[in-house]
JSON list of C-alpha atoms in Angstrom, two decimals:
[
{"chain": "N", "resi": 35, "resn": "UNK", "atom": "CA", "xyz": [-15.48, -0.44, 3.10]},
{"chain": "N", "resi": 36, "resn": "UNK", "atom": "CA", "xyz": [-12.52, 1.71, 1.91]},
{"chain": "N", "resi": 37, "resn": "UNK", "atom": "CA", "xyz": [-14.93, 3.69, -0.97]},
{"chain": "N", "resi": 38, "resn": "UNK", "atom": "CA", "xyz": [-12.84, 2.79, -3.43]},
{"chain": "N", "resi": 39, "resn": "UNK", "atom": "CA", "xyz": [-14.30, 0.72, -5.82]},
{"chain": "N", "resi": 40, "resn": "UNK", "atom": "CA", "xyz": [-11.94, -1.94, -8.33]},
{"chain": "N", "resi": 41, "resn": "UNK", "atom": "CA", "xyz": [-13.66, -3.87, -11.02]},
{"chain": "N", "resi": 42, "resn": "UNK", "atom": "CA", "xyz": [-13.81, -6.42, -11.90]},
{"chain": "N", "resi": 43, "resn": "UNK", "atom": "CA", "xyz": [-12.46, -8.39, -9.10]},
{"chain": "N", "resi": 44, "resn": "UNK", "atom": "CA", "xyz": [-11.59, -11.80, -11.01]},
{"chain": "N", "resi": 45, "resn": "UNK", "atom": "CA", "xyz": [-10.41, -11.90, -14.73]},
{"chain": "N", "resi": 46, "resn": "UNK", "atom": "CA", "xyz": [-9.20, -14.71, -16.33]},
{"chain": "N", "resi": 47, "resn": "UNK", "atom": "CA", "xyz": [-7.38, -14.65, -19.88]},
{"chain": "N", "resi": 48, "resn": "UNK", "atom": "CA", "xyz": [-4.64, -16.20, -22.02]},
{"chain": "N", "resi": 49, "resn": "UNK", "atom": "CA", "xyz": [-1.26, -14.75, -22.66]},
{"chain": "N", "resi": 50, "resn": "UNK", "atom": "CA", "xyz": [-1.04, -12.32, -25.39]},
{"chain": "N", "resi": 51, "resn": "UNK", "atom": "CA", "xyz": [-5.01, -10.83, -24.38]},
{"chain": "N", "resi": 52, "resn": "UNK", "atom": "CA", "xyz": [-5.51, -7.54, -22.90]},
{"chain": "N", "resi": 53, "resn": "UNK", "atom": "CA", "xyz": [-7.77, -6.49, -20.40]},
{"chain": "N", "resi": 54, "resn": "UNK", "atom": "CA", "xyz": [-8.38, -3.28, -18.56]},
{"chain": "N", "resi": 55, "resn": "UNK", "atom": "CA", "xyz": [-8.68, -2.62, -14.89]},
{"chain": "N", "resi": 56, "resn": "UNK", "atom": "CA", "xyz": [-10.98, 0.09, -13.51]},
{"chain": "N", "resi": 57, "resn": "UNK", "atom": "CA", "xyz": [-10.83, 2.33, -10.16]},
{"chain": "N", "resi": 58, "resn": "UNK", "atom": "CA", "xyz": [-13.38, 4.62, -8.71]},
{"chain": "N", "resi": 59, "resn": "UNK", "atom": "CA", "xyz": [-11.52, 6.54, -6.41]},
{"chain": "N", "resi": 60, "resn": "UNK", "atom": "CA", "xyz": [-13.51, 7.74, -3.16]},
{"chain": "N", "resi": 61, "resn": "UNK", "atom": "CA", "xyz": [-15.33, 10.86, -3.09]},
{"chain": "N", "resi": 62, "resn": "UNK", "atom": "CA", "xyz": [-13.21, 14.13, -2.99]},
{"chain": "N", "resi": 63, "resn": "UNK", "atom": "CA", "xyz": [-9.47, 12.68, -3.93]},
{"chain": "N", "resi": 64, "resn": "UNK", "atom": "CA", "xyz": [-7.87, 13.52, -6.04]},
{"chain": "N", "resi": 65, "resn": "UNK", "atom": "CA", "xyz": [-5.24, 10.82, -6.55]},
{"chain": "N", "resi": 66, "resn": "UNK", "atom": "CA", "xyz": [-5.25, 7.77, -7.49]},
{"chain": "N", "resi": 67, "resn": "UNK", "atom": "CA", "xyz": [-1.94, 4.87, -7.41]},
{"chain": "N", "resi": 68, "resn": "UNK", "atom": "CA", "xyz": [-1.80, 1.86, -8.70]},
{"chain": "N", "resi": 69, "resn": "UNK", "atom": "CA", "xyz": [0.21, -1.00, -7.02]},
{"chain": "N", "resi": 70, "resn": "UNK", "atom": "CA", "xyz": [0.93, -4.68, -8.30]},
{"chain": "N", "resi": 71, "resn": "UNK", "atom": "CA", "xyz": [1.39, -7.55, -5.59]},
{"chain": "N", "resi": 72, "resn": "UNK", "atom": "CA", "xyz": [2.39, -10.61, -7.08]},
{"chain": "N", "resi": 73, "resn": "UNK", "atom": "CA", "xyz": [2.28, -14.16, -5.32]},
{"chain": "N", "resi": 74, "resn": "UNK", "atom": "CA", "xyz": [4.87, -13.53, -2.12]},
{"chain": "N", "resi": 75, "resn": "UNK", "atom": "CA", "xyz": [5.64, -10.36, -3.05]},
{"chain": "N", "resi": 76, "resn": "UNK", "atom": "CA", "xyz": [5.17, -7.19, -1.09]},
{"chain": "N", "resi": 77, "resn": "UNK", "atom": "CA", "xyz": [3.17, -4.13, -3.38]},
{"chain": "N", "resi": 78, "resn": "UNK", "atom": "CA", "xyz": [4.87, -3.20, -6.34]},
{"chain": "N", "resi": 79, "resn": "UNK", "atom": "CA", "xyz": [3.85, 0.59, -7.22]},
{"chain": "N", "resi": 80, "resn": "UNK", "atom": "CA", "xyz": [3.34, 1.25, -10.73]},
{"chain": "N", "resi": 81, "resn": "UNK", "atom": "CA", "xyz": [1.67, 4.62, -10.82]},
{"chain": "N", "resi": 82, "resn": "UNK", "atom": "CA", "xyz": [0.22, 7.65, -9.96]},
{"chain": "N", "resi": 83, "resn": "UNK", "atom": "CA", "xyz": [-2.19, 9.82, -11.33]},
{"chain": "N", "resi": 84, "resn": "UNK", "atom": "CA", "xyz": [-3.42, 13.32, -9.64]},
{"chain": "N", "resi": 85, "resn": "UNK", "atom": "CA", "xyz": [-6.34, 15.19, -11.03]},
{"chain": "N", "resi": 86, "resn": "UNK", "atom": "CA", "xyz": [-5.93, 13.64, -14.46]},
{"chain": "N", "resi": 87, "resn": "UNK", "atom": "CA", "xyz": [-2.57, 14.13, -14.77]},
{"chain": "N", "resi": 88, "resn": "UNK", "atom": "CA", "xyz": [0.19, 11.61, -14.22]},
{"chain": "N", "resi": 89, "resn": "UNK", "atom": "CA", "xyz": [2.18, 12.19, -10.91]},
{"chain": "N", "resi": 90, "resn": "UNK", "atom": "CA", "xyz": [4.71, 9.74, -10.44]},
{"chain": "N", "resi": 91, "resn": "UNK", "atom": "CA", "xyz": [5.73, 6.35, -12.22]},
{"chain": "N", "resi": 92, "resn": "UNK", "atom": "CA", "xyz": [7.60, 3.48, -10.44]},
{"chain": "N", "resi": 93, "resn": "UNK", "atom": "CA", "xyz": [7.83, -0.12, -11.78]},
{"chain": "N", "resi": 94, "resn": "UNK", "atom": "CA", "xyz": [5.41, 0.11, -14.40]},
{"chain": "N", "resi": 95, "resn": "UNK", "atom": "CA", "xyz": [6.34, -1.93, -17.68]},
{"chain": "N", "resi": 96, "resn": "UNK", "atom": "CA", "xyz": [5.86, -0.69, -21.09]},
{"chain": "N", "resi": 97, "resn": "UNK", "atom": "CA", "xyz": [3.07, -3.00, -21.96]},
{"chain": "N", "resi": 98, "resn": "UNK", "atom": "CA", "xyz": [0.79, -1.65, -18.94]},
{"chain": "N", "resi": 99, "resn": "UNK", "atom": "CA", "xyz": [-0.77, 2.19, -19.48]},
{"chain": "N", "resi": 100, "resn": "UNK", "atom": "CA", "xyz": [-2.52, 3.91, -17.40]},
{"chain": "N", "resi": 101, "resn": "UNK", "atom": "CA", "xyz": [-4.84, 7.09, -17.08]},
{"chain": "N", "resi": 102, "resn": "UNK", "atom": "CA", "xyz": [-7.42, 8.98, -14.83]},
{"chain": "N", "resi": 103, "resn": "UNK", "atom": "CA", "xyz": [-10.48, 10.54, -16.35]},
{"chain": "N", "resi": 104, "resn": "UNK", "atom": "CA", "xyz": [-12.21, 14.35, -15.87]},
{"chain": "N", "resi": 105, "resn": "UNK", "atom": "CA", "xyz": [-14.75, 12.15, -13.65]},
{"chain": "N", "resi": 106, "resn": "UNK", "atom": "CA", "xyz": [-11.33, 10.89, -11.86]},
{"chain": "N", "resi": 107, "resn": "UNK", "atom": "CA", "xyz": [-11.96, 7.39, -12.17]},
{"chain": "N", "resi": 108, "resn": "UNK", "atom": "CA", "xyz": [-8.79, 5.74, -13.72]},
{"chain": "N", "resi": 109, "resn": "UNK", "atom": "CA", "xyz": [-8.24, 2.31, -15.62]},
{"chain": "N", "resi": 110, "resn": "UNK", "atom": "CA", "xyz": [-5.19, 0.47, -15.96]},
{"chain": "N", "resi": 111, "resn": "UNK", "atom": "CA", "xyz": [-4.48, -1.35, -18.98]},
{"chain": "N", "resi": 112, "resn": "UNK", "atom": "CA", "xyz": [-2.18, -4.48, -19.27]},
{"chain": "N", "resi": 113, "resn": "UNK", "atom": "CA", "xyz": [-2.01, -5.98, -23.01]},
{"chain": "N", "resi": 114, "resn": "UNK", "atom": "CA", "xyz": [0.52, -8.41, -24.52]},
{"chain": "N", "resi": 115, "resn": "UNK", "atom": "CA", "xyz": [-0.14, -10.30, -20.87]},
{"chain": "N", "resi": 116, "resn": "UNK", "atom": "CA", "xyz": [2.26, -13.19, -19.83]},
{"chain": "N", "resi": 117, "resn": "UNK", "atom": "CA", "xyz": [1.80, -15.64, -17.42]},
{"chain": "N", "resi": 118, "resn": "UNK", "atom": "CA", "xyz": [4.08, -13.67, -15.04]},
{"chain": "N", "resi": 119, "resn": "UNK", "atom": "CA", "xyz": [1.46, -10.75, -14.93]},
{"chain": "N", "resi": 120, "resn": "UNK", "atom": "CA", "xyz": [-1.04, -12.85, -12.98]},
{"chain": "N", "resi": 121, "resn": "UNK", "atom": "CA", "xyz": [-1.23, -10.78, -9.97]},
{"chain": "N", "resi": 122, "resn": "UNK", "atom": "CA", "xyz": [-3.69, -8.50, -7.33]},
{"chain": "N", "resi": 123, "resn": "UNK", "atom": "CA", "xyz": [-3.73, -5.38, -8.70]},
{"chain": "N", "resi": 124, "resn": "UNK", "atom": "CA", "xyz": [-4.91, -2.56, -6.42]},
{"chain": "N", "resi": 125, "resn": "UNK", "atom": "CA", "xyz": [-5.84, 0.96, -6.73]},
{"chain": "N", "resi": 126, "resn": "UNK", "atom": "CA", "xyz": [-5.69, 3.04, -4.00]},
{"chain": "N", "resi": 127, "resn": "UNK", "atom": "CA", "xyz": [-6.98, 7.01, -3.61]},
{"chain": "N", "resi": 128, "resn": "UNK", "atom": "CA", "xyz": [-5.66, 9.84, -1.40]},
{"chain": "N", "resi": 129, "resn": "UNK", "atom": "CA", "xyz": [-6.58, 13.35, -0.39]},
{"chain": "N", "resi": 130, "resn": "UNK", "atom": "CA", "xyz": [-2.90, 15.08, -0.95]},
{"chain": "N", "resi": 131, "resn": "UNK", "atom": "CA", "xyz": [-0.99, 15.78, 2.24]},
{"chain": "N", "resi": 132, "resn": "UNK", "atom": "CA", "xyz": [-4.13, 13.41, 4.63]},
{"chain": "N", "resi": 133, "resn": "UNK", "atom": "CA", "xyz": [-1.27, 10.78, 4.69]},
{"chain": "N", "resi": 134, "resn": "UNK", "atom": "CA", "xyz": [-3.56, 8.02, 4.53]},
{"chain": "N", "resi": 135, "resn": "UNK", "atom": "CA", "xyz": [-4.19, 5.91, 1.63]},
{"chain": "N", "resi": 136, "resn": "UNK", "atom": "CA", "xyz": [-7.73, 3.95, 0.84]},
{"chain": "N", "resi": 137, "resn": "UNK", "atom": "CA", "xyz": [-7.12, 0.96, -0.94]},
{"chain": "N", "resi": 138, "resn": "UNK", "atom": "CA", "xyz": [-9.53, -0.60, -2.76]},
{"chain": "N", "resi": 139, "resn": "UNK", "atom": "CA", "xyz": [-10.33, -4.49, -2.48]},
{"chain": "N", "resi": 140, "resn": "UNK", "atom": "CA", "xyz": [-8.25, -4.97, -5.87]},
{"chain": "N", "resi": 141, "resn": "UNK", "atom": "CA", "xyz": [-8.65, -7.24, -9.14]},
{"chain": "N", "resi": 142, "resn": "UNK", "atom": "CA", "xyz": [-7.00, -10.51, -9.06]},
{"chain": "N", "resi": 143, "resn": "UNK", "atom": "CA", "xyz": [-5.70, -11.16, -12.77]},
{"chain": "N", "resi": 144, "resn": "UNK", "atom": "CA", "xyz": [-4.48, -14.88, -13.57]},
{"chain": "N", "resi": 145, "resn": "UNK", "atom": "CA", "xyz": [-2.92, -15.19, -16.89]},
{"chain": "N", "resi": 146, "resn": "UNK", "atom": "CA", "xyz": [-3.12, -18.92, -18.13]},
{"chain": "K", "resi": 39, "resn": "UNK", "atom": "CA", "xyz": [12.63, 7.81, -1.40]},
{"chain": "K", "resi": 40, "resn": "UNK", "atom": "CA", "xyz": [13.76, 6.45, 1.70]},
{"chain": "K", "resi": 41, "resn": "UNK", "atom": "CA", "xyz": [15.06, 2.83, 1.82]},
{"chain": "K", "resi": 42, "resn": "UNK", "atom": "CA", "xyz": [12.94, 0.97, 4.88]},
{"chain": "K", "resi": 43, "resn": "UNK", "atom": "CA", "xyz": [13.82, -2.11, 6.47]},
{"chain": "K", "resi": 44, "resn": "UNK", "atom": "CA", "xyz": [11.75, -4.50, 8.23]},
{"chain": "K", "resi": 45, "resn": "UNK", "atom": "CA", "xyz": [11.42, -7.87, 9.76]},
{"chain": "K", "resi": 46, "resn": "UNK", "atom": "CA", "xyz": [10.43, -10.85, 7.28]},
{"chain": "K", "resi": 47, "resn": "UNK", "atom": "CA", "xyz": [8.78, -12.38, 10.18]},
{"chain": "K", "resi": 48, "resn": "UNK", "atom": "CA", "xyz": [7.60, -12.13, 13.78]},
{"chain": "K", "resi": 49, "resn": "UNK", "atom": "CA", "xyz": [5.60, -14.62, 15.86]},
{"chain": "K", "resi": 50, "resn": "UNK", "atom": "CA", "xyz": [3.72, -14.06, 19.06]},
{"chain": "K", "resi": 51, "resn": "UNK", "atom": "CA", "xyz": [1.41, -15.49, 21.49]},
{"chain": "K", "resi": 52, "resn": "UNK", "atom": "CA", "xyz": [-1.98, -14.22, 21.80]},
{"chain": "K", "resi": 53, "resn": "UNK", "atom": "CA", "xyz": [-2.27, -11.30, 24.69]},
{"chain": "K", "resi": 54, "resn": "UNK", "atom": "CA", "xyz": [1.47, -10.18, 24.12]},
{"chain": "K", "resi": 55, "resn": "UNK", "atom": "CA", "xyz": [2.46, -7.16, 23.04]},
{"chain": "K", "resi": 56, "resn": "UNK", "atom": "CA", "xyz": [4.48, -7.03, 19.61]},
{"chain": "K", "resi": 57, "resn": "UNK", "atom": "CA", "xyz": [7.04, -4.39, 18.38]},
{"chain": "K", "resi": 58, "resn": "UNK", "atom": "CA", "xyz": [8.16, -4.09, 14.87]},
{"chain": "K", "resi": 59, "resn": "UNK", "atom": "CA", "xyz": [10.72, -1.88, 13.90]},
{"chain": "K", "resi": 60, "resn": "UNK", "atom": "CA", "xyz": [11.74, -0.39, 10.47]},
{"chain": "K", "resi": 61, "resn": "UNK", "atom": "CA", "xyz": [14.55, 1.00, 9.82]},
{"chain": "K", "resi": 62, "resn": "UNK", "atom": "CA", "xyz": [14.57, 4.17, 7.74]},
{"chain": "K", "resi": 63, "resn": "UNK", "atom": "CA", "xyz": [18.44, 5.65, 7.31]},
{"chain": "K", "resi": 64, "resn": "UNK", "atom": "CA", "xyz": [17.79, 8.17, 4.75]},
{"chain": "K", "resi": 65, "resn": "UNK", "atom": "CA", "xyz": [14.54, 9.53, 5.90]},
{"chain": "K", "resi": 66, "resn": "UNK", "atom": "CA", "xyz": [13.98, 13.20, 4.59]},
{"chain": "K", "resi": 67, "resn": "UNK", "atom": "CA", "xyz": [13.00, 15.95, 6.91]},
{"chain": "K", "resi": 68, "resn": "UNK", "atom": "CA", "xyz": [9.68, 16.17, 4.97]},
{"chain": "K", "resi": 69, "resn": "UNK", "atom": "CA", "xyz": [8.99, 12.62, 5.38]},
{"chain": "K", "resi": 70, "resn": "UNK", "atom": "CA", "xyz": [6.34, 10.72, 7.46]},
{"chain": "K", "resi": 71, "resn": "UNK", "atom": "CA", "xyz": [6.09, 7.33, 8.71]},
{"chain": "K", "resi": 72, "resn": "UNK", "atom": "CA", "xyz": [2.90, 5.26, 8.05]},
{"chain": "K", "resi": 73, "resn": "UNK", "atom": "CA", "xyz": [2.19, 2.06, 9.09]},
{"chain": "K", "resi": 74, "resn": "UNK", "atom": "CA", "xyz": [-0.40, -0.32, 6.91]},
{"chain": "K", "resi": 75, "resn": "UNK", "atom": "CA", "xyz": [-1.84, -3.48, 7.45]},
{"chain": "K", "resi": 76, "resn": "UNK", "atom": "CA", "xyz": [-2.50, -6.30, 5.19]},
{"chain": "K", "resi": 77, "resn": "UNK", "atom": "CA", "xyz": [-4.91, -9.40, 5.60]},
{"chain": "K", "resi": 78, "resn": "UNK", "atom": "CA", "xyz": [-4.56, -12.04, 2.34]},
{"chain": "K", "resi": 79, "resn": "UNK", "atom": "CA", "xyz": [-6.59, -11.32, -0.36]},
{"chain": "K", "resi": 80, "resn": "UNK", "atom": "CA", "xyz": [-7.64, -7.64, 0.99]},
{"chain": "K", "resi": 81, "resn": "UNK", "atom": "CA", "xyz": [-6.20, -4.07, 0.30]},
{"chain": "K", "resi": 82, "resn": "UNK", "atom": "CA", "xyz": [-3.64, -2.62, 2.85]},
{"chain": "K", "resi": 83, "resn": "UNK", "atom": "CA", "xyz": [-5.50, -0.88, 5.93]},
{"chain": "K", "resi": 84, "resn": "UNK", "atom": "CA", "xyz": [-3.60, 2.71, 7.66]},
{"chain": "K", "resi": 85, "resn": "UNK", "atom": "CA", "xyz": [-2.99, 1.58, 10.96]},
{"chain": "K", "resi": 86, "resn": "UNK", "atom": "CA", "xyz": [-0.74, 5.26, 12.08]},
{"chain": "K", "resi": 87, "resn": "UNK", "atom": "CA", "xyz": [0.89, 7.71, 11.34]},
{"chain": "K", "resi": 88, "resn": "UNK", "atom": "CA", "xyz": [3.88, 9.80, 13.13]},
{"chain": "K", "resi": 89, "resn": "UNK", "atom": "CA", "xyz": [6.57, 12.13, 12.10]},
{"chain": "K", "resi": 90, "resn": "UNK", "atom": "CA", "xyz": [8.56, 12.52, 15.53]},
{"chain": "K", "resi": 91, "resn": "UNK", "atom": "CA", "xyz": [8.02, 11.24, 18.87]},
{"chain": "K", "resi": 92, "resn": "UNK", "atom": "CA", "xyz": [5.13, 9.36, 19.91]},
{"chain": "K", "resi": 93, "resn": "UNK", "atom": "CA", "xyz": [1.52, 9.00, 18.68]},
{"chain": "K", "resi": 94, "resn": "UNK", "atom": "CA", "xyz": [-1.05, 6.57, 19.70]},
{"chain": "K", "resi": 95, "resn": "UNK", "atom": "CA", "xyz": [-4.31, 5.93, 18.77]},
{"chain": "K", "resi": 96, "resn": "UNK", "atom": "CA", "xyz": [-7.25, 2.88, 19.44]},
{"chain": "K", "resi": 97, "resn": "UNK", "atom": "CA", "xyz": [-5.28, 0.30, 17.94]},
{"chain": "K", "resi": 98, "resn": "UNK", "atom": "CA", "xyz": [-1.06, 1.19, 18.30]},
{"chain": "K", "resi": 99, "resn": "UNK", "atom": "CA", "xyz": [1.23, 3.15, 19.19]},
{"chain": "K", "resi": 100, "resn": "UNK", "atom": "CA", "xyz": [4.27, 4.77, 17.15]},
{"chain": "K", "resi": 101, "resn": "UNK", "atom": "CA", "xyz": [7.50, 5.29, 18.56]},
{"chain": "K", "resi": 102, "resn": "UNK", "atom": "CA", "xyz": [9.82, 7.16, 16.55]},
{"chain": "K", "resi": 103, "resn": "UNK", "atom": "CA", "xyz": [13.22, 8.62, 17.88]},
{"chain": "K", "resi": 104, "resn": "UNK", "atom": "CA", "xyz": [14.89, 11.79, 17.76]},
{"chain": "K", "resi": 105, "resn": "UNK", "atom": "CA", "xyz": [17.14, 11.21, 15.03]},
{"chain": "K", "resi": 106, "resn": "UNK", "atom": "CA", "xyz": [14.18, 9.73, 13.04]},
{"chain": "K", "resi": 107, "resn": "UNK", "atom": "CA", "xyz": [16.44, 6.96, 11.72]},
{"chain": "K", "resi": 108, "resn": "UNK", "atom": "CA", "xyz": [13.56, 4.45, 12.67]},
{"chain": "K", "resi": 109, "resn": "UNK", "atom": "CA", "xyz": [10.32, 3.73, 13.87]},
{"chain": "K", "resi": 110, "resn": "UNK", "atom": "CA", "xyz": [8.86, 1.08, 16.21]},
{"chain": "K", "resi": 111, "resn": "UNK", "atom": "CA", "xyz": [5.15, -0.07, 15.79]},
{"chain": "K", "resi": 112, "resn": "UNK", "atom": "CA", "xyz": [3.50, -1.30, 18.73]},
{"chain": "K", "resi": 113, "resn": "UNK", "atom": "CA", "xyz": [0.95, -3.53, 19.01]},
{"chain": "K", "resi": 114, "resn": "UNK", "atom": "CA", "xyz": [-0.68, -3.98, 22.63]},
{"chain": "K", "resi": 115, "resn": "UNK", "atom": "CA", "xyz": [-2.70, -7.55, 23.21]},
{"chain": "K", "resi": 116, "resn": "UNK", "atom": "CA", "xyz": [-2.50, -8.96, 20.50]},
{"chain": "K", "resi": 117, "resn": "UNK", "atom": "CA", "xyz": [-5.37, -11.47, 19.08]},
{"chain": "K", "resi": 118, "resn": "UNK", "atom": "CA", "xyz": [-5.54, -14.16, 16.34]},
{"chain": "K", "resi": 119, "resn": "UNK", "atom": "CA", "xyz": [-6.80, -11.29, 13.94]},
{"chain": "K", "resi": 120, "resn": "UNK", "atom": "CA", "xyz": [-3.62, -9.19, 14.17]},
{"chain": "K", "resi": 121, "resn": "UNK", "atom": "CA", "xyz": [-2.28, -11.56, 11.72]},
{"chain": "K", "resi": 122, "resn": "UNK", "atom": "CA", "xyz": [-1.49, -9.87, 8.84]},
{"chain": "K", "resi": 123, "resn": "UNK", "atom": "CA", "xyz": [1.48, -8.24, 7.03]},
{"chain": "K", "resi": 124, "resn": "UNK", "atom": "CA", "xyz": [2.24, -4.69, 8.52]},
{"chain": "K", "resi": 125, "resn": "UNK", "atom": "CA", "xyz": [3.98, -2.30, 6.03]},
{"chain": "K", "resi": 126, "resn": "UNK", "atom": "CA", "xyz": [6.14, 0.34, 6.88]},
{"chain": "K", "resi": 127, "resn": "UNK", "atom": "CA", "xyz": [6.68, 3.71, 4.25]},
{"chain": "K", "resi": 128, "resn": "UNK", "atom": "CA", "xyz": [7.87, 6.49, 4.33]},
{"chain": "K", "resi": 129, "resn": "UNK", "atom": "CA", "xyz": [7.34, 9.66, 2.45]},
{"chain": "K", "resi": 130, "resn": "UNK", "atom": "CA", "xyz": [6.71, 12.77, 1.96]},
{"chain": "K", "resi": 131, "resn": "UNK", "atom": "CA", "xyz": [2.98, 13.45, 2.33]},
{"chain": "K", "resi": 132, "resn": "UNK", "atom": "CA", "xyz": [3.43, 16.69, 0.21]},
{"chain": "K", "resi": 133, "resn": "UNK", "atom": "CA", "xyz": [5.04, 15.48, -3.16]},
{"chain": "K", "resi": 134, "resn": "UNK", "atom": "CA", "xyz": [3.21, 12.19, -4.06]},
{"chain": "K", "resi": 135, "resn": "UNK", "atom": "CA", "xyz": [3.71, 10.34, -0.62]},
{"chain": "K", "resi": 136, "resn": "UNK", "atom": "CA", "xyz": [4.96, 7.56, -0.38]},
{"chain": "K", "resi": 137, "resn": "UNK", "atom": "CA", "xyz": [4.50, 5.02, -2.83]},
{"chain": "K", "resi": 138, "resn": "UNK", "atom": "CA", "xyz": [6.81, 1.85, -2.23]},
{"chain": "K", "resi": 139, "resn": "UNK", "atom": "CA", "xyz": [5.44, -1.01, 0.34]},
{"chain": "K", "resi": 140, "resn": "UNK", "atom": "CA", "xyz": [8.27, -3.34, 0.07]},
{"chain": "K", "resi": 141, "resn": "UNK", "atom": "CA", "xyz": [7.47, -6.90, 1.31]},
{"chain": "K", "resi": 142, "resn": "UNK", "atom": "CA", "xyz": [6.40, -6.19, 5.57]},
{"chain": "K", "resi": 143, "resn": "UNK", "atom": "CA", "xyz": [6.69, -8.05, 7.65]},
{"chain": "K", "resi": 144, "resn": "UNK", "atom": "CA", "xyz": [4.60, -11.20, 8.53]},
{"chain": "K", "resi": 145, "resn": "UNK", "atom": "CA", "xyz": [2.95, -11.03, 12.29]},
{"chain": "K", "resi": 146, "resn": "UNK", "atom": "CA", "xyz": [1.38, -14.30, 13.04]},
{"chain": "K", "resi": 147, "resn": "UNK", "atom": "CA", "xyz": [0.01, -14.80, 16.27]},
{"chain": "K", "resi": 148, "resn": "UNK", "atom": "CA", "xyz": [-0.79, -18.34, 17.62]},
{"chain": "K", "resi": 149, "resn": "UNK", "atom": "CA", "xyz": [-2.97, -19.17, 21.21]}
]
């Protein structure tokens, strides 16, 4: 158990829906990533939040948003969803400058 | 961020000892090297972490050379449960790590 916590683990929806993914980061860090892994593909990062405040942004489209609370949980939403988004997405959380990342056990999204 | 380059693929018998190297040209001299492991369906687990020389700990050892141009994971004895996708990144630990996977590289180990 990584202590970080991803809900909900399976969703199921139609193109066009949006849904939101939640992250409870483990107790103490501070940041929080978000990373897409698609069917044969390696982990996609999308984004990166520190103490509320967004950090860094990699291959995140403009339909997906993201954002960490005062509590530092974070959600990431995905709307206007196409079959294409079905994917794992996992969160992961960090203590700056540890080096190690804890990722969570991710939500698996299929778009039908 | 610095480009890696992996393996697709490795296979190995059970009891061997595997080495997987990454290639890292560009690495920064603020950068790490951190090594991840990934079973199907699961979140990627640290596995090490080095910035020169070598480090070892209960489950590998991390050879990285002087000029830091790449890094060499090493697994000793390997089991049926070492299969699994091993990730090499590198970053810099101090400005948002690092945040790109890329696609590892696929141990699978057969009796």
């Amino acid at each position: 158990d990584s202590g970080v916590t991803q809900t909900p683990k399976h969703l199921i929806t139609a193109t066009g829906q949006r849904v939101t993914l939640r992250c409870s980061p483990r107790s103490g860090d501070l940041s929080v990533y978000w990373y897409q892994q698609s069917l044969d593909q390696g982990l996609q990062f999308l984004i990166q939040y520190y103490n509320g405040e967004e950090r860094a942004k990699g291959n995140i489209l403009e339909r997906f948003s993201a954002q960490q609370f005062p509590d530092l949980h974070s959600e990431l939403n995905l709307s206007s969803l196409e079959l294409g988004d079905s994917a794992l997405y996992f969160c992961a959380s960090s203590v700056p400058r540890l080096g190690e990342l804890f990722f969570g056990e991710g939500s698996r999204l299929t778009v039908l | 961020l610095a480009k890696t380059t992996q393996p697709i693929s490795m296979d190995s018998y059970e009891g061997q000892e595997v080495n997987i190297t990454c290639s890292h040209n560009n690495i920064a001299t603020n950068d790490y090297i951190t090594w991840y492991q990934q079973f199907p369906s699961q979140g990627p687990r640290f596995i090490i972490q080095g910035y020169k020389t070598k480090v070892t700990n209960e489950v590998a050892s991390l050879f990285i050379p002087a000029d830091r141009k790449s890094s060499t994971l090493s697994l000793p004895r390997v089991s049926l449960s070492d299969t699994a996708v091993y990730y090499c990144l590198v970053g810099d630990v101090n400005s948002g790590y690092a945040l790109n996977f890329g696609k590892g590289t696929s141990l699978l180990v057969t009796p």
